[in-house]
XYZ file of C-alpha atoms in Angstrom:
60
model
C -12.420 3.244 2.263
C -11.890 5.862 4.887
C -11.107 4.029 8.022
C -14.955 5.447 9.836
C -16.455 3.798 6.908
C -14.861 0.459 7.701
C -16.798 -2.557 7.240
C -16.172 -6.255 9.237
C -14.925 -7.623 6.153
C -12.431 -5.071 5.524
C -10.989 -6.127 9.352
C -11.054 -10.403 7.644
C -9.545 -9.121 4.377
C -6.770 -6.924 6.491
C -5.979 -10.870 8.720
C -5.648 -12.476 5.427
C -3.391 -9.950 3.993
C -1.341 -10.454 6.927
C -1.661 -14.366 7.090
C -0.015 -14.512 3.546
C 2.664 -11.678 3.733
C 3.863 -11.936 7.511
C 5.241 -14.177 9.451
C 3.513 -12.672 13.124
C 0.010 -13.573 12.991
C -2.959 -12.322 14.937
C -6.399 -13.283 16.515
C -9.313 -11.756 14.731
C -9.927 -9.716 18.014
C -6.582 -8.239 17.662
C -8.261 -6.309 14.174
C -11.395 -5.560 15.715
C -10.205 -4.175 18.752
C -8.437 -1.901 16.968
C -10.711 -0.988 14.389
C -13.496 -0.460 16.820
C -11.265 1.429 19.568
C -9.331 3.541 17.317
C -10.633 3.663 13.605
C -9.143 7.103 12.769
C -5.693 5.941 12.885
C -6.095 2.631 10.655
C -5.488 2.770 7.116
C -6.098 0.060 4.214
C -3.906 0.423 1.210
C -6.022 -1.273 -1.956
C -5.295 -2.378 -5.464
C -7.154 -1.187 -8.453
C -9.666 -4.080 -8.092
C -10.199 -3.134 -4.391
C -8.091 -5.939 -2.820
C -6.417 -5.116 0.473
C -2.867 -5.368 -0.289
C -1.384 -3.066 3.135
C -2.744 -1.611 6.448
C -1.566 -0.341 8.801
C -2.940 -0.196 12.756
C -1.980 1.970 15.669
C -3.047 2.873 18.949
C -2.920 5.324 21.046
């Protein structure tokens, strides 16, 4: 989904994408700050069956 459309799951699924895949993990807080402070410049890359398989977060 467009990043204003973003739901709280959407911030879990984007943790445990990152909990498998990378070896720096963050608080939950870390997701929703950003998601809630700057959702027009996160992005969620997802497979055909709507899994979150990328993101990517910035700030400005």
């Amino acid at each position: 989904p467009d990043a204003p459309h973003r739901q709280p799951e959407d911030l879990m699924n984007m943790q445990h994408c990152n909990l498998l895949c990378l070896p720096e993990n963050y608080q939950m807080k870390y997701y929703f700050y950003h998601g809630l402070s700057w959702p027009q410049l996160s992005y969620i890359a997802e497979d055909e069956n709507g899994k979150i398989v990328g993101y990517v977060l910035a700030k400005m």
